[in-house]
XYZ file of C-alpha atoms in Angstrom:
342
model
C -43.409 -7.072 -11.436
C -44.380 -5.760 -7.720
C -46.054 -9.224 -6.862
C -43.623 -9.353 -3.361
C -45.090 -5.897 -2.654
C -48.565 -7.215 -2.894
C -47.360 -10.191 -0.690
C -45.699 -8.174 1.858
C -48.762 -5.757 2.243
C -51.048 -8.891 2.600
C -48.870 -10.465 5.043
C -48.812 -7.018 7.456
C -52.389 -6.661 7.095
C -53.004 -10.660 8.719
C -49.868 -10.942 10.841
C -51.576 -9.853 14.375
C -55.607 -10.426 13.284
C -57.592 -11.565 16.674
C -60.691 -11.602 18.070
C -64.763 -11.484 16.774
C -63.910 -9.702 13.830
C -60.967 -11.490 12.520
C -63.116 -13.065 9.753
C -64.277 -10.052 7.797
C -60.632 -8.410 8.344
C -59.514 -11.269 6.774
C -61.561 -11.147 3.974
C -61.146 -7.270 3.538
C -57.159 -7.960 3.950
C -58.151 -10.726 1.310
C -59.842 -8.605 -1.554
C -56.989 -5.954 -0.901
C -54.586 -8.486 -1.731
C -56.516 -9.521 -4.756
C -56.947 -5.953 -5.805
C -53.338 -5.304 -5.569
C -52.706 -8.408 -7.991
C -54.770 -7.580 -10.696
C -53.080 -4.317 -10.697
C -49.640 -5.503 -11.544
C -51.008 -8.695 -13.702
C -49.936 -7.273 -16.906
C -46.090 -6.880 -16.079
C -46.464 -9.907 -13.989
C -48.158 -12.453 -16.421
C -44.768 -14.574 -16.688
C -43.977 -14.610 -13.399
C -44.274 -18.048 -11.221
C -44.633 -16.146 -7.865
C -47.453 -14.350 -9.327
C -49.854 -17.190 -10.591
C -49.208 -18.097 -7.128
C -50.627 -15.506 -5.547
C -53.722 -15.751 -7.352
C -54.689 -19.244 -6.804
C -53.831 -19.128 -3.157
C -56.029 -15.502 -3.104
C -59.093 -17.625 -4.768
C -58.356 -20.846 -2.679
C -58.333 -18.741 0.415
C -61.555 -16.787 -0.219
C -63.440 -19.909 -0.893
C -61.762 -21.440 2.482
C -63.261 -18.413 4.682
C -66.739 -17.649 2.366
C -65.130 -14.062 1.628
C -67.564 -12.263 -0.699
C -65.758 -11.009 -3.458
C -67.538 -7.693 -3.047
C -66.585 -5.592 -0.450
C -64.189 -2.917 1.502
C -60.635 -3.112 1.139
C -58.313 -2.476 3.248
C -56.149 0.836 2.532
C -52.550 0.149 1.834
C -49.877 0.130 4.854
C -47.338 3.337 4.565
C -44.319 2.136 3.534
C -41.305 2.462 5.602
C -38.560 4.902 4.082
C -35.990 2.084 3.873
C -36.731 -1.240 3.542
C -35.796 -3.793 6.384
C -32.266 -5.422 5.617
C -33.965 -9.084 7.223
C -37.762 -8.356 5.870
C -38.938 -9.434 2.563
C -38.846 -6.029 0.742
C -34.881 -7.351 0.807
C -35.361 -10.617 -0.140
C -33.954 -11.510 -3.944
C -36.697 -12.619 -6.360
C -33.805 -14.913 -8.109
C -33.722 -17.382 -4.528
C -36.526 -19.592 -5.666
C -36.362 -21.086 -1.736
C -36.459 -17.866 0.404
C -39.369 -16.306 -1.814
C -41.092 -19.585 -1.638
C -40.871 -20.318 2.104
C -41.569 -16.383 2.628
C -45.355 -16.639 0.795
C -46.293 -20.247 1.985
C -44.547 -20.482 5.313
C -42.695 -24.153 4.551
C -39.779 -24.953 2.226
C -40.820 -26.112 -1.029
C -40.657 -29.996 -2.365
C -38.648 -31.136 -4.586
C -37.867 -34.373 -6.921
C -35.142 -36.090 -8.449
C -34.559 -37.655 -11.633
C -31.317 -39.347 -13.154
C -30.366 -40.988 -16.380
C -27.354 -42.947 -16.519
C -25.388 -45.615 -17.981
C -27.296 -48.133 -20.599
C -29.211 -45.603 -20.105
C -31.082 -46.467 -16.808
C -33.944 -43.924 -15.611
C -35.193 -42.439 -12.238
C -38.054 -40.591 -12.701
C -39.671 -38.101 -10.386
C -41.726 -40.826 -9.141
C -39.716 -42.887 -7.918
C -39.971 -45.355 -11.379
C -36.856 -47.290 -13.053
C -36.440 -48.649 -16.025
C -33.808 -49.672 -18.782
C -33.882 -47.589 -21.926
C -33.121 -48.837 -25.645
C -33.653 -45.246 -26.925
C -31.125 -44.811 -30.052
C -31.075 -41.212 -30.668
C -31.945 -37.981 -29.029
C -34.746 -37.919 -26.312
C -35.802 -34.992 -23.820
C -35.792 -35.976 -20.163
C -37.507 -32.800 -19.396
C -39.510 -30.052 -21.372
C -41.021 -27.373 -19.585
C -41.491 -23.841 -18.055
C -37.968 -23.310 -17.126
C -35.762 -25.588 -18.332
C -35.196 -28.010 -22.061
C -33.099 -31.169 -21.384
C -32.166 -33.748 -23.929
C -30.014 -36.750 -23.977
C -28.504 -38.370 -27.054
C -27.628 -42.298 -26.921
C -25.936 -44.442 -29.154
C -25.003 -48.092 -28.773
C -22.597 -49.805 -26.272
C -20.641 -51.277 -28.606
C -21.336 -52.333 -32.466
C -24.340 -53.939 -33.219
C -25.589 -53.948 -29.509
C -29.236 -53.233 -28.385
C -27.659 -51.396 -25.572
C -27.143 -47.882 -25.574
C -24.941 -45.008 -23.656
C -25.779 -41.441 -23.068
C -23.291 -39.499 -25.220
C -24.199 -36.215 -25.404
C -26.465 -33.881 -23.251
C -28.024 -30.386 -24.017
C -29.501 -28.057 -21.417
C -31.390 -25.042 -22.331
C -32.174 -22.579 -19.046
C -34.956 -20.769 -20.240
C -34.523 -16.925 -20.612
C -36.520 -15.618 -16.873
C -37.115 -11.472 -17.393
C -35.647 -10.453 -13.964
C -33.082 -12.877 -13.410
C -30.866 -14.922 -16.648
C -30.540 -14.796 -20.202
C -30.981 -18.086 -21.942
C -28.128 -20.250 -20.963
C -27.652 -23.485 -23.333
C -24.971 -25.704 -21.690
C -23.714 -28.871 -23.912
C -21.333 -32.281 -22.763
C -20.192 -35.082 -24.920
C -18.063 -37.821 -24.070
C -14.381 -36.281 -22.798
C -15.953 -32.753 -23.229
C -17.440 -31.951 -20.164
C -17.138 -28.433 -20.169
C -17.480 -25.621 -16.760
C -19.103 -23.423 -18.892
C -21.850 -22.525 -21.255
C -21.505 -22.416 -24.661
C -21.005 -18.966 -25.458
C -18.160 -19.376 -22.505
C -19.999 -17.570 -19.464
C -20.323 -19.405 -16.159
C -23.139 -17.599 -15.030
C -26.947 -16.116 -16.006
C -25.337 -13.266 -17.430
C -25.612 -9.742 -16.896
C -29.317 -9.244 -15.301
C -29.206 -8.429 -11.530
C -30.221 -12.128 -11.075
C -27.426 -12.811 -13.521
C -25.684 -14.756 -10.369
C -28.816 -17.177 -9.565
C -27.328 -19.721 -12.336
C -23.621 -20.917 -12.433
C -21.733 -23.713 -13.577
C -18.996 -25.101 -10.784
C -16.263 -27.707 -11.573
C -16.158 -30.621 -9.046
C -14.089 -32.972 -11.142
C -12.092 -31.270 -14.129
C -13.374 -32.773 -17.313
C -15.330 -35.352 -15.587
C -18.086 -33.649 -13.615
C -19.557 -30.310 -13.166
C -22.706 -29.144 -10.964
C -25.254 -26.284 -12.242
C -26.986 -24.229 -9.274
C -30.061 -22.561 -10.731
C -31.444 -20.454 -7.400
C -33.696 -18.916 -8.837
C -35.784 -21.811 -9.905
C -34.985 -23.918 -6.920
C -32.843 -26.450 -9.220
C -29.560 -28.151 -9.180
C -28.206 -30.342 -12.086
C -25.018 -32.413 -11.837
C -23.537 -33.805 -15.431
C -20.561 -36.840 -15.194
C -18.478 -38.752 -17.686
C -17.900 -42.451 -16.361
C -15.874 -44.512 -18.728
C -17.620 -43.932 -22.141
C -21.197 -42.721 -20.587
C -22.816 -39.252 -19.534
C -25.102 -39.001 -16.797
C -27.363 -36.535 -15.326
C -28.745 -35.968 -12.198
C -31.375 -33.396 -11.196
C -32.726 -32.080 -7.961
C -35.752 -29.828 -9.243
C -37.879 -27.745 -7.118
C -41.945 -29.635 -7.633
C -43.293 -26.198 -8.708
C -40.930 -26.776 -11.465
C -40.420 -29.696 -12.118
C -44.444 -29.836 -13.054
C -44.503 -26.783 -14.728
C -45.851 -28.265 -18.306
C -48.627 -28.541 -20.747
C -50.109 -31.466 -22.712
C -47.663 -30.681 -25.701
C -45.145 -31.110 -23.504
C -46.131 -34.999 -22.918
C -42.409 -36.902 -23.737
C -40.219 -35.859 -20.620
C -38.441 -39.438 -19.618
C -38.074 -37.586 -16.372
C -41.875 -37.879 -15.995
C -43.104 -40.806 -17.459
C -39.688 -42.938 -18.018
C -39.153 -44.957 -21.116
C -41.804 -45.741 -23.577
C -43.137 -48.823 -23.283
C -41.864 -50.419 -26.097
C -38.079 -49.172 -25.219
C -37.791 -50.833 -22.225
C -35.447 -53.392 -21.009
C -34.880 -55.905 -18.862
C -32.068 -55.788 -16.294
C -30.811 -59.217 -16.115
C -28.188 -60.068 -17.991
C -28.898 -62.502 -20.977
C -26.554 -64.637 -23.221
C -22.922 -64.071 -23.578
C -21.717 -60.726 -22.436
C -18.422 -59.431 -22.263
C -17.554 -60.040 -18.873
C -19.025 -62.892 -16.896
C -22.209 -61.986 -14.620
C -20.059 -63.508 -11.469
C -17.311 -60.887 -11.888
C -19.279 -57.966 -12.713
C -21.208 -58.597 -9.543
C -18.097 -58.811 -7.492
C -16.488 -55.350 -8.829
C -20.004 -53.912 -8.521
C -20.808 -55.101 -4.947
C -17.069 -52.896 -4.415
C -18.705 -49.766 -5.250
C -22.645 -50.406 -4.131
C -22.734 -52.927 -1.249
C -26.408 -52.908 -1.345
C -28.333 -55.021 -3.998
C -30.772 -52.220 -5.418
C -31.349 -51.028 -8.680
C -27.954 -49.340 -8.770
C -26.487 -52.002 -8.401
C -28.323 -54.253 -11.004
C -27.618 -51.490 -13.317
C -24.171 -51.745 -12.832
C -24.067 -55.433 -13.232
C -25.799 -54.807 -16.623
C -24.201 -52.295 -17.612
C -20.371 -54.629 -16.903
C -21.673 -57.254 -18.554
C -22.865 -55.683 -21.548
C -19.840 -53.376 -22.215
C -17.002 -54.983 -20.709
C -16.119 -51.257 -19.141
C -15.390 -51.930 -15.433
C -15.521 -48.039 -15.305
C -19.200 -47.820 -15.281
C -19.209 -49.357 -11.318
C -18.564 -45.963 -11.165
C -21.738 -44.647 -13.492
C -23.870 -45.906 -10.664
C -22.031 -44.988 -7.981
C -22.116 -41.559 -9.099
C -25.368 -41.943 -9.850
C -26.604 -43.663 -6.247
C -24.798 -40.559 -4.488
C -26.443 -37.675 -6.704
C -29.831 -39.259 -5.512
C -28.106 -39.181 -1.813
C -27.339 -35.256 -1.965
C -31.122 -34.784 -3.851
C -33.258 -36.813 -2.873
C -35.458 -35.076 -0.012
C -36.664 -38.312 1.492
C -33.621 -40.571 2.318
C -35.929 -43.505 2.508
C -36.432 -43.667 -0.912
C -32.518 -43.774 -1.706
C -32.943 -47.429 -2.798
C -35.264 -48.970 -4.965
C -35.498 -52.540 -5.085
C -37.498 -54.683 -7.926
């Protein structure tokens, strides 16, 4: 795909444009640009940088009333080596450099978590308290497959506990081989499952790997070339995820694709409320007290927690939501919305 040549060519052509006839440069620079994409579009038809390019081509045109008849410019020779700082240079496997390259600003991004009862974060900024017995996906799309399987707290409790999580890295031409990576409780593995700790042996193969932060207890994925990074813990008997997904990404889905508790949190009907009901294992007084040890400040984490105490007995998952509350504090990209209060 020679979409970054197209982009390069399109950038040199508007870089210095001043003066009366800047507009219909522009729009010749434009339909040269457009040209150039349609004449890669078959070996680029998967690629995200691509579909880009188009819509920004057609937004643009419309912006500056560019006919889309007309001259275009002739191509700009190309140097006989590439600049080692220029974008000819620049790896197609770093989502963020390509990205802040075409549209001249880093991309956004979003966070989502799932952790202890299982409690959820979505994208948006939404919380809730799952009862979802079974296997669920938290997300489904372009890039990556992520599903969470719960079973109860403890016998015959309406509570449940993330047990096991699969991720499936979707195979990407120029940069990985599908990568599945799989926890369950005290198997929290720094590897993928057929034993690799990276994308494998593509030139991009390096844009995805696995590092151990906490041997069997908590591992972070780096997936560059999609802009993404994924922690996985094990807090007493619970697995929890964390995600900090490029927005590109993270909204790169179709209708099908509809059940993503990272996008739309819990159904409806398994929802739950937070405050802790009837006789739990440990009283509400002390679960607050080890909790407010961990997460001094009263916010969703930190009625999670209380919950979460209460309902198990496990005095280990204060530190579910404390892992939790500082995932969102490395991934969130607005600081402000670190704590949510309801």
């Amino acid at each position: 795909c020679k979409i970054l040549r197209c982009n390069s060519e399109y950038v040199a052509a508007t870089l210095h444009l001043r003066g009366p006839n800047r507009d219909s440069a522009f729009c010749t620079a434009l339909r040269s640009y457009s040209l150039c994409t349609r004449r890669t579009a078959r070996t680029c038809r998967g690629d995200l940088a691509f579909h880009s390019a188009v819509h920004g081509i057609e937004d643009l045109m419309i912006q500056n009333n560019c006919s889309k008849e007309g001259p275009t410019a002739l191509p700009r020779p190309r140097p006989p080596a590439p600049n080692p700082h220029g974008f000819e240079s620049l790896d197609i496997c770093d989502y963020e450099r390509s990205f802040l390259y075409k549209h001249g600003r880093p991309p956004s991004f979003q966070h989502c978590a799932a952790f202890g009862d299982p409690h959820i974060r979505t994208f948006h900024d939404d919380f809730h308290t799952c009862r979802v017995e079974g296997s669920w996906p938290l997300l489904d799309n372009d890039y990556l497959f992520v599903q969470a399987t719960s079973s109860p707290v403890t016998e015959g409790s309406n509570a449940t506990v993330t047990s096991k999580l699969t991720i499936i890295f979707k195979n990407m031409k120029e940069c990985i081989d599908q990568k599945v990576y799989q926890a369950e409780l005290d198997n929290v593995p720094a590897a993928f499952q057929d034993g690799s700790v990276n994308g494998g042996a593509r030139p991009g193969g390096s844009s995805l790997a696995i590092r151990e932060r906490s041997p069997g207890r908590h591992v972070e994925i780096r997936a560059s070339y999609i802009g993404t990074t994924i922690a996985v813990r094990q807090a007493g008997r619970q697995l929890s995820f964390s995600i900090r997904a490029a927005e590109e990404v993270a909204r790169s889905f179709t209708e099908e694709q509809d059940l993503q508790l990272c996008v739309g949190g819990c159904p409806h009907s398994q929802r739950m409320s937070r405050s802790p009901r009837g006789r739990g294992r440990v009283p509400a007084d002390t679960a607050r007290a080890l909790c407010r040890e961990m997460l001094p400040v009263e916010d969703v984490y930190f009625q999670s927690c209380v919950f979460d105490v209460v309902t198990s007995g496990d005095t280990n998952f204060t530190m579910a939501a404390h892992g939790a509350l500082e995932d969102a504090r490395l991934f969130l990209p607005n600081a402000e919305k670190l704590h949510i209060f309801q």
